[in-house]
Amino acid sequence: MSRTKRAPWRGATPGPQDPNKPRLTTSAMIASLAGEGQRTSPAPFGRALVELGKTRPEIVGMTADLAKYTDLHVFAQAYPDRFYQMGMAEQLLMLAAAGMAHEGFVPFVTTYAAFASRRTFDFISQGIAEEGLNVKVCCALPGLTTGYGPSHQATEDIAIFRGMPDLTIVDPCDALDIEQAVPAIAAHDGPVYMRLQRGQVPLVLDKYDYSFELGKAKLLRDGADVLVISSGFMTMRSLEVAKLLEADRVKVAVLHVPTIKPLDEAAILHEVGRSARLTIVAENHSVTGGLGEAVAGTLLRAGVVPPRFRQVALPDAFLDAGALPTLHDRYGISAEAMARSVKGWL
Amino acid sequence: MEARTTTLANAPSLEERAYRVRHNALRMGEVQGQGYIAQALGVADVLAVSYFHALRYRSEDPAWEGRDRFLLSIGHYAIALYSVLIEAGIIPTEELETYGTDDSRLPMSGMASYTPGMEISGGSLGIGLGIAVGMGLGLKRKQSDRFVYNLMSDGELDEGPTWEAAMSAGHWKLDNIICLVDVNRMQADGPSTGVLNFEPLPAKWEAFGWHAQRVDGNDIPALVRAFDAARALSEPKPRVIICDTKMAKGVPFLEAREKSHFLRVEQHEWTQAIEALDAGRKS
């Protein structure tokens, strides 16, 4: 029996072009998430690791042929003898990091989120986490941050990793978050999975009274009508949405949750329980198994139930290839799309 | 000199050590009534030569920094490793009675978090050699001259990560890794030839940049020569000793059993097994 794919194919054959709506191109594997004219900071992960390396000689960098695409090359240039190119072998990468940690080193390991979560789960679980080893797995291309399609879109990485006992999971928002998270996860004795942005990374949180603390959620702005609980770059988008909705006199609070596991349940319960607001969880991740369901479980177990609960998240599907702005709009995680959703729920 | 060698006055011979390892394994098997006895009996000579000829360690301090690392990649061979760790004085003999029972430090599959002298949690097969690569790199960073031994089964040759690690060890010229492959040709679903053919083994390892030796893994003098050659080699290459072993070696009526991956032994047979082992004991 043949399982050969037949029409309809997912893409469209060229039709008449709408002159007002040019087709965007997919661009490079990793495009910056910065909007037009937005402030950015270059390679925050690599630079923070170089800085930390000055006082922590036991830190080493290891990668599976993706140093340049994870900003680990910055560390490699600063400390060539502390950098290990392990080849395009992610399973080995995790095991070798375990071996290094056994010998007292603190490996910062990089690859793409899709490969770390799908391909190397067993090796992180049994090689690293079961023994509580001090390995920091830092991955580019989390969620929907590339237009290359499902092979590279790690839309379920958090769902996968949340099931792993003793693993700390961090989803930083911007360059400031990443820079501050690097020394914080290095100071934590145990395995960590951290999502990365690389290259020109948006800088947003310096305008807020904020600093990264591992395991802590932080209220970035208050608002009486809507509470958005968010992680990763969706916190940046949520802050944009809050500003967009000011025009409609809708007041939006944003609680940033950069540590997904262990979850700051106390802060979440406090904010949700404080007043009866539409509560939205916004994340760059599938609607299944991410921050949204983690928050929902926390609320239900505690009997703290908001009047309405909604998720801004990616669909439980293999997503399209294409240009990131197109895809973020299509799947509802651009600021404009999210603002439309929120208004619809009010 | 911290190394255990057979040249010490009054030290038991390696043959006697191997006998005691087998004896311990049979007694632990009796606690459970079944288990990976055939593998333990088969690999006992390799373990005896490892722990009483080659390895540097301190019985009273299993985490001693100056030890040679010994990784048990095959978690279900735990019964074999416990047997030699008891003989080496790292685990007290009386704990043997607790093997595989609730709250024991000696669970059925080996885990570092349970047992002194167990370096890693193996069992998800194919992970040991990759960890050995990281340890080998780490030891070189520390300018340590200690070896990392990785004991793996022939079944683990089916696993992709084994070959990622083999390629990597060759690439990094990790001459501080000695991989021991127990080739008993019996996997969970039957003989390896019918599960997945892994021959020709020496040529495969050599193609990955390794120094390869193949020996009769139940011939103690041959094992000693192979370990000595692997340790003394000046070539900057990782080293593998492919050990052809016989399942259930030393207990003839168990050697003859076909379903030997997970042996079931009747209660009365344990006494017979120990008697058969004793009959072959070399004084």
XYZ file of C-alpha atoms in Angstrom:
629
model
C 0.000 0.000 0.000
C 1.386 3.353 -0.980
C 1.580 6.214 1.513
C 3.022 8.651 -0.997
C 1.726 12.151 -0.322
C -0.808 13.395 -2.856
C -2.316 16.808 -3.462
C -3.291 19.063 -1.853
C 0.268 20.033 -0.919
C 0.651 22.416 1.995
C 2.071 25.269 -0.056
C 0.155 27.091 -2.804
C 1.032 27.292 -6.483
C 1.780 30.850 -7.637
C -1.445 32.789 -8.146
C -2.215 36.436 -8.783
C -0.130 38.652 -6.505
C -1.876 41.178 -4.263
C 0.237 44.328 -4.822
C -0.679 45.549 -1.344
C 0.466 42.340 0.302
C 3.870 41.262 -0.972
C 4.999 37.725 -0.186
C 7.652 37.770 2.536
C 10.714 35.561 2.256
C 11.726 33.043 4.882
C 15.175 34.661 5.408
C 17.974 33.030 7.344
C 17.593 30.101 9.701
C 17.566 32.413 12.688
C 16.106 35.837 12.166
C 16.189 38.462 14.885
C 12.871 38.910 16.656
C 13.512 42.636 16.943
C 10.893 44.842 15.366
C 11.646 47.844 13.164
C 13.822 50.295 15.113
C 13.744 48.189 18.286
C 16.758 48.341 20.594
C 18.882 45.197 20.612
C 21.968 43.816 22.272
C 24.373 41.497 20.429
C 25.010 37.905 21.509
C 23.961 38.261 25.160
C 24.442 34.560 25.905
C 27.960 34.403 24.522
C 29.038 37.637 26.157
C 27.596 36.701 29.542
C 29.331 33.336 29.418
C 32.669 34.985 28.608
C 32.213 37.309 31.569
C 31.308 34.438 33.874
C 34.245 32.419 32.572
C 36.647 34.973 34.052
C 35.825 33.873 37.587
C 34.626 30.309 36.962
C 37.461 28.347 35.336
C 35.464 25.112 35.621
C 32.973 26.368 33.023
C 33.437 24.800 29.590
C 31.483 25.247 26.373
C 30.375 22.273 24.269
C 28.347 22.169 21.077
C 27.192 19.886 18.265
C 28.320 21.882 15.231
C 26.184 24.893 16.196
C 28.570 27.265 17.994
C 27.929 30.123 15.574
C 24.193 29.662 15.621
C 23.950 29.671 19.410
C 26.471 32.475 20.113
C 28.773 29.980 21.825
C 31.446 31.006 19.303
C 31.946 34.154 21.393
C 33.005 31.957 24.314
C 35.086 29.770 21.985
C 37.018 32.807 20.753
C 37.674 34.038 24.294
C 38.641 30.623 25.709
C 39.655 28.325 22.848
C 41.005 25.677 25.210
C 37.731 25.531 27.136
C 35.606 24.993 24.041
C 34.704 21.497 22.820
C 33.400 20.983 19.304
C 31.712 17.587 19.605
C 30.515 17.255 16.028
C 26.972 16.901 14.775
C 26.215 14.207 17.342
C 23.725 15.499 19.881
C 23.385 12.258 21.832
C 27.135 12.132 22.341
C 27.114 15.844 23.180
C 24.856 15.264 26.185
C 26.757 12.172 27.347
C 30.146 13.851 27.024
C 28.769 16.802 28.994
C 27.693 14.314 31.667
C 31.226 12.916 31.735
C 32.698 16.407 32.036
C 30.317 17.176 34.907
C 31.323 13.900 36.607
C 34.871 15.258 36.577
C 33.808 18.507 38.240
C 33.400 20.823 35.255
C 30.273 22.861 34.492
C 29.461 22.381 30.805
C 27.306 24.892 28.947
C 26.008 22.830 26.072
C 24.380 24.273 22.967
C 22.336 22.995 20.057
C 18.859 23.712 18.702
C 15.876 23.189 20.979
C 14.260 20.718 18.569
C 17.298 18.423 18.683
C 17.898 18.675 22.435
C 14.294 17.921 23.299
C 13.324 15.350 20.698
C 16.606 13.612 19.980
C 18.500 13.651 23.255
C 15.787 13.376 25.898
C 16.969 9.985 27.177
C 20.571 11.132 27.326
C 19.745 14.226 29.356
C 17.353 12.223 31.539
C 19.537 9.198 32.307
C 22.995 10.609 31.662
C 22.550 13.965 33.395
C 19.349 14.612 35.356
C 18.998 11.275 37.173
C 22.402 11.919 38.703
C 21.764 15.622 39.311
C 24.763 16.584 37.222
C 25.692 20.194 36.702
C 25.047 20.571 32.975
C 23.386 23.629 31.418
C 21.658 22.862 28.118
C 21.132 26.173 26.289
C 19.233 26.010 23.032
C 18.496 28.328 20.153
C 15.330 28.163 18.027
C 12.811 27.534 20.808
C 9.141 27.412 19.837
C 8.374 29.229 16.606
C 11.556 31.217 15.965
C 12.458 29.886 12.546
C 10.566 29.620 9.285
C 12.181 26.316 8.316
C 9.208 24.181 9.336
C 8.677 21.443 11.915
C 12.187 19.937 11.669
C 13.567 23.057 13.382
C 10.498 24.504 15.143
C 10.638 23.243 18.743
C 7.034 24.009 19.522
C 6.846 21.243 22.145
C 10.255 21.483 23.852
C 8.845 22.667 27.180
C 6.134 20.003 27.156
C 8.838 17.403 26.648
C 11.214 18.749 29.276
C 8.583 19.484 31.927
C 8.243 15.724 32.330
C 11.861 15.347 33.392
C 12.324 15.303 37.178
C 14.900 17.644 38.729
C 15.390 19.648 35.528
C 15.136 23.431 35.859
C 13.568 25.108 32.806
C 14.217 28.752 31.927
C 12.575 30.777 29.138
C 14.097 34.269 29.191
C 12.458 37.250 27.502
C 15.233 39.402 26.094
C 18.940 40.240 26.124
C 18.854 41.489 29.712
C 17.091 38.347 30.889
C 19.586 36.099 29.117
C 22.598 38.005 30.449
C 21.353 37.788 34.014
C 20.141 34.194 33.698
C 23.571 32.857 32.660
C 25.306 33.467 36.023
C 22.107 32.484 37.858
C 21.854 29.053 36.235
C 25.596 28.550 36.659
C 25.180 29.205 40.384
C 22.391 26.621 40.574
C 23.738 23.156 41.417
C 21.917 20.885 38.982
C 20.787 20.422 35.399
C 19.134 23.311 33.552
C 17.440 23.678 30.185
C 17.419 27.282 28.942
C 15.844 28.642 25.767
C 17.976 31.143 23.862
C 17.739 33.918 21.372
C 20.990 34.654 19.555
C 22.453 37.420 17.399
C 20.773 40.797 17.717
C 18.461 40.106 20.644
C 15.750 42.616 21.596
C 16.397 44.639 24.748
C 13.198 45.482 26.606
C 13.335 44.736 30.306
C 15.948 47.405 31.142
C 13.074 49.897 31.003
C 11.315 48.087 33.825
C 12.158 47.664 37.500
C 13.292 44.119 36.872
C 16.079 41.695 37.501
C 16.215 37.962 36.757
C 15.960 35.651 39.733
C 15.912 31.910 39.158
C 12.550 30.481 40.190
C 10.862 33.881 40.548
C 8.031 35.433 38.563
C 7.977 39.232 38.417
C 5.102 41.639 37.872
C 6.319 44.040 35.185
C 3.219 46.197 35.070
C -0.130 46.200 36.826
C -3.596 46.506 35.272
C -7.148 46.048 36.502
C -8.800 44.403 33.486
C -6.514 41.676 32.199
C -3.716 39.617 33.739
C -1.223 38.191 31.254
C 1.110 35.526 32.587
C 3.905 35.036 30.082
C 7.373 33.680 29.427
C 10.071 34.101 26.796
C 9.650 36.690 24.099
C 5.887 36.534 24.584
C 6.499 38.734 27.620
C 7.881 41.348 25.207
C 4.830 40.887 22.991
C 2.504 41.073 26.010
C 4.054 44.391 27.041
C 3.442 45.657 23.484
C -0.154 44.436 23.658
C -0.619 46.207 26.995
C 0.475 49.445 25.334
C -1.717 48.867 22.259
C -4.760 48.297 24.462
C -4.162 51.505 26.416
C -5.830 53.228 23.458
C -8.964 51.224 24.212
C -8.680 52.041 27.932
C -8.028 48.387 28.694
C -5.604 47.978 31.565
C -3.323 44.963 31.252
C -1.044 43.529 33.936
C 1.954 41.442 32.862
C 3.480 38.787 35.116
C 6.739 37.523 33.598
C 7.548 33.899 34.445
C 11.043 33.207 33.110
C 11.430 30.013 35.156
C 8.903 27.434 33.953
C 10.114 24.750 36.341
C 10.090 24.983 39.276
C 7.124 27.278 38.773
C 6.685 30.277 41.071
C 3.252 29.061 42.144
C 3.007 31.526 45.029
C 3.394 34.556 42.745
C 0.912 33.154 40.208
C -1.695 32.318 42.847
C -1.216 35.737 44.446
C -1.705 37.630 41.183
C -4.675 35.582 39.966
C -6.311 35.622 43.390
C -5.809 39.351 43.907
C -8.726 40.414 41.693
C -11.186 38.823 39.275
C -9.573 39.472 35.899
C -9.507 37.783 32.522
C -6.377 35.664 32.877
C -4.296 34.862 29.800
C -1.177 32.755 29.574
C 1.015 33.759 26.627
C 3.874 31.572 25.466
C 5.983 30.778 22.443
C 5.024 27.121 22.645
C 2.312 24.637 21.810
C -0.965 24.999 23.676
C -0.191 21.499 24.959
C 2.050 20.945 27.954
C 3.668 24.352 28.313
C 3.333 27.273 30.710
C -0.411 27.549 30.048
C -1.209 24.061 31.291
C 1.302 24.422 34.126
C -0.491 27.554 35.308
C -3.933 25.981 34.833
C -2.924 23.000 36.953
C -1.528 25.254 39.645
C -4.752 27.279 39.796
C -7.066 24.253 39.825
C -5.095 22.429 42.493
C -5.224 25.524 44.709
C -8.902 26.217 43.969
C -8.029 29.688 42.678
C -10.103 30.031 39.526
C -10.189 33.241 37.468
C -13.511 34.283 35.855
C -12.050 33.396 32.461
C -8.837 31.630 31.434
C -7.371 31.802 27.921
C -4.142 30.766 26.208
C -2.142 32.634 23.611
C -0.048 29.764 22.324
C 0.788 27.828 19.179
C -1.681 25.235 17.906
C -1.057 21.547 18.579
C 0.058 20.970 14.995
C 3.060 20.754 12.715
C 3.338 24.382 11.713
C 3.900 25.965 8.321
C 7.185 27.058 6.803
C 7.533 30.687 5.761
C 8.555 34.123 6.993
C 8.474 34.558 10.763
C 6.290 37.708 10.796
C 3.767 35.888 8.594
C 3.812 32.834 10.836
C 3.619 34.796 14.111
C 0.594 36.593 12.726
C -0.961 33.398 11.377
C -0.628 31.580 14.705
C -1.651 34.486 16.886
C 1.599 35.335 18.664
C 2.424 38.656 16.978
C 1.535 41.682 19.113
C -1.229 42.686 16.701
C -2.738 39.195 16.530
C -2.558 38.806 20.299
C -4.191 42.228 20.804
C -7.052 41.162 18.523
C -7.488 37.964 20.532
C -7.498 39.789 23.863
C -10.058 42.322 22.653
C -12.249 39.482 21.457
C -12.144 37.879 24.909
C -13.033 41.062 26.821
C 51.538 2.138 45.152
C 47.784 2.072 45.245
C 47.343 -0.321 42.377
C 46.122 -3.782 43.241
C 48.413 -6.311 41.660
C 48.759 -10.032 41.874
C 52.373 -9.745 42.864
C 51.508 -8.956 46.488
C 52.551 -11.711 48.830
C 49.690 -14.034 49.782
C 47.257 -12.272 47.418
C 44.715 -14.624 45.935
C 45.324 -15.525 42.311
C 43.220 -13.904 39.614
C 41.622 -17.300 39.045
C 40.621 -17.404 42.709
C 39.266 -13.830 42.452
C 37.197 -14.804 39.434
C 35.892 -17.842 41.313
C 34.812 -15.642 44.222
C 33.125 -13.166 41.864
C 31.131 -16.052 40.373
C 30.358 -17.388 43.831
C 29.040 -13.975 44.936
C 26.925 -13.728 41.794
C 25.352 -17.145 42.363
C 24.529 -16.269 45.961
C 22.889 -13.007 44.825
C 21.032 -14.866 42.113
C 19.665 -17.214 44.757
C 18.148 -14.239 46.614
C 16.142 -13.383 43.493
C 15.728 -16.886 42.113
C 16.551 -15.597 38.654
C 18.410 -12.859 36.855
C 21.381 -11.958 34.720
C 23.440 -14.794 36.161
C 24.792 -16.068 32.877
C 26.273 -12.666 32.012
C 27.845 -12.342 35.463
C 29.432 -15.781 35.235
C 30.611 -15.011 31.698
C 32.231 -11.669 32.474
C 33.727 -12.640 35.864
C 37.230 -13.161 34.470
C 37.206 -9.728 32.790
C 36.122 -8.138 36.079
C 38.714 -10.058 38.095
C 41.524 -8.869 35.825
C 40.102 -5.313 35.873
C 39.843 -4.981 39.650
C 42.784 -7.135 40.761
C 45.327 -6.505 38.051
C 44.637 -3.239 36.223
C 42.570 -0.711 38.166
C 43.881 1.790 40.704
C 41.375 2.432 43.495
C 40.978 2.657 47.254
C 38.430 0.280 48.747
C 37.751 2.591 51.676
C 37.316 5.656 49.445
C 35.490 4.732 46.221
C 35.347 8.408 45.139
C 39.123 8.883 45.494
C 40.193 11.386 42.841
C 43.195 9.283 41.873
C 41.149 6.208 40.954
C 40.773 4.802 37.487
C 37.136 5.224 36.502
C 35.182 2.046 35.748
C 31.847 2.624 34.033
C 29.188 -0.069 33.875
C 27.280 0.879 30.754
C 25.211 -2.302 30.885
C 23.064 -1.579 33.946
C 21.645 -5.101 34.167
C 25.166 -6.474 34.668
C 24.946 -4.862 38.119
C 24.969 -8.314 39.742
C 28.373 -8.881 38.166
C 29.772 -5.548 39.292
C 28.395 -5.937 42.833
C 30.108 -9.312 42.952
C 33.500 -7.803 42.186
C 32.900 -4.698 44.357
C 32.241 -7.087 47.280
C 35.422 -9.001 46.514
C 37.288 -5.669 46.287
C 36.052 -4.649 49.740
C 34.049 -1.668 48.453
C 30.689 -3.236 49.391
C 30.408 -5.314 52.612
C 29.824 -9.000 51.952
C 26.702 -9.098 54.145
C 24.888 -6.738 51.736
C 24.882 -9.526 49.209
C 21.738 -10.896 50.897
C 19.859 -7.698 49.993
C 20.376 -7.871 46.222
C 17.280 -6.641 44.391
C 15.188 -6.385 47.559
C 13.294 -3.294 48.726
C 15.512 -0.448 49.970
C 18.709 -2.279 49.070
C 21.803 -0.417 47.901
C 22.075 -3.158 45.274
C 19.150 -2.721 42.856
C 18.689 -4.992 39.833
C 19.963 -2.306 37.440
C 23.091 -0.393 38.440
C 22.742 3.235 39.495
C 25.372 5.640 40.777
C 22.920 7.106 43.268
C 22.538 3.752 45.057
C 25.855 1.975 45.202
C 29.386 2.893 46.281
C 31.788 2.211 43.432
C 29.083 2.489 40.755
C 30.304 5.447 38.691
C 27.280 5.989 36.440
C 23.663 4.975 36.056
C 23.792 2.707 33.054
C 20.912 0.640 31.828
C 19.580 2.838 29.084
C 21.911 0.912 26.845
C 24.559 2.661 24.836
C 25.276 5.576 27.159
C 28.504 4.484 28.852
C 30.998 5.141 26.091
C 29.732 8.701 25.518
C 30.128 9.478 29.211
C 33.605 7.935 29.028
C 34.461 10.423 26.259
C 33.479 13.325 28.517
C 35.398 11.863 31.446
C 38.411 11.264 29.230
C 38.332 14.897 28.103
C 37.800 16.032 31.694
C 40.709 13.980 33.035
C 42.960 15.468 30.369
C 41.794 18.969 31.361
C 42.843 18.101 34.910
C 46.131 16.684 33.600
C 45.306 13.402 35.275
C 46.912 10.219 33.972
C 44.057 7.988 35.121
C 42.170 5.686 32.781
C 38.455 5.457 32.069
C 37.325 1.862 31.586
C 33.918 1.364 29.999
C 32.387 -2.087 30.218
C 29.747 -2.593 27.577
C 27.900 -5.548 26.098
C 27.886 -6.647 22.501
C 24.187 -5.759 22.392
C 25.165 -2.135 22.957
C 26.971 -2.263 19.625
C 23.472 -1.989 18.110
C 23.050 1.479 19.623
C 23.891 4.558 17.531
C 25.370 6.616 20.391
C 28.034 3.923 20.848
C 29.376 4.781 17.426
C 29.028 8.549 17.907
C 31.205 8.078 20.987
C 33.626 5.751 19.203
C 34.133 8.326 16.442
C 34.572 11.090 18.977
C 37.119 9.192 21.080
C 39.119 8.555 17.912
C 38.855 12.207 16.898
C 40.097 13.437 20.284
C 42.735 10.668 20.441
C 41.534 9.737 23.924
C 44.331 7.375 24.890
C 42.976 7.333 28.452
C 39.905 5.301 27.452
C 39.919 1.522 27.558
C 36.657 0.052 26.327
C 35.845 -3.539 27.270
C 33.257 -5.191 25.042
C 31.725 -8.366 26.454
C 30.875 -10.425 23.409
C 28.682 -13.276 24.609
C 26.521 -13.249 21.493
C 23.250 -13.484 23.391
C 20.683 -10.661 23.468
C 17.199 -10.381 24.938
C 15.562 -11.766 21.792
C 18.178 -14.404 21.128
C 21.581 -14.873 19.499
C 23.143 -11.641 18.257
C 23.670 -13.087 14.795
C 19.885 -13.149 14.389
C 19.210 -9.820 16.149
C 21.728 -7.564 14.429
C 25.071 -8.658 13.084
C 27.914 -6.552 14.468
C 30.947 -8.259 12.920
C 33.681 -7.673 11.868
C 34.405 -6.037 15.196
C 38.162 -5.288 15.283
C 38.004 -3.768 11.801
C 35.071 -1.562 12.802
C 36.837 -0.168 15.857
C 40.091 0.294 13.960
C 38.235 2.222 11.265
C 37.014 4.577 14.006
C 40.597 5.260 15.075
C 40.934 2.758 17.910
C 43.633 0.290 18.876
C 41.729 -2.992 18.915
C 42.532 -6.344 20.509
C 40.351 -9.445 20.546
C 40.848 -12.065 23.217
C 39.195 -15.062 24.818
C 37.482 -13.272 27.688
C 37.582 -16.379 29.847
C 41.356 -16.841 29.467
C 42.893 -14.929 32.361
C 46.533 -14.904 31.140
C 45.323 -13.667 27.735
C 43.257 -10.951 29.414
C 46.239 -9.859 31.507
C 48.373 -9.553 28.378
C 45.654 -7.557 26.607
C 45.135 -5.168 29.540
C 48.902 -4.688 29.843
C 49.205 -3.961 26.133
C 46.289 -1.504 26.237
C 47.736 0.367 29.207
C 51.287 0.440 27.884
C 50.425 1.470 24.330
C 52.196 4.674 23.339
C 50.028 5.394 20.301
C 47.636 8.292 20.991
C 44.516 6.226 20.407
C 41.613 4.982 22.492
C 41.851 1.271 23.185
C 39.270 -1.477 22.941
C 39.542 -5.029 24.205
C 36.911 -7.218 22.578
C 36.345 -10.098 24.990
C 34.680 -13.224 23.641
C 33.021 -14.807 26.661
C 30.851 -17.824 27.337
C 27.482 -17.261 28.975
C 27.276 -18.937 32.411
C 30.973 -19.869 32.277
C 32.003 -22.124 35.137
C 28.655 -23.846 35.686
C 28.371 -26.429 32.894
C 24.663 -27.245 33.245
C 23.812 -23.522 33.011
C 26.233 -23.031 30.090
C 24.091 -25.530 28.206
C 20.848 -23.570 28.609
C 19.597 -21.845 25.496
C 17.497 -19.114 27.088
C 20.364 -17.620 28.999
C 19.720 -13.853 28.772
C 17.551 -13.937 31.904
C 18.148 -17.261 33.600
C 15.493 -18.947 35.686
C 17.032 -21.377 38.115
C 15.024 -23.698 40.349
C 15.592 -23.432 44.090
C 17.388 -26.769 44.368
C 19.622 -25.895 41.443
C 21.449 -23.107 43.239
C 23.217 -25.594 45.475
C 24.049 -27.678 42.421
C 25.344 -24.560 40.661
C 27.685 -23.709 43.510
C 28.827 -27.326 43.705
C 29.538 -27.276 39.972
C 31.438 -24.035 40.335
C 33.429 -25.444 43.241
C 34.274 -28.513 41.184
C 36.033 -26.338 38.658
C 37.783 -24.157 41.256
C 41.510 -23.936 40.740
C 43.430 -23.978 43.995
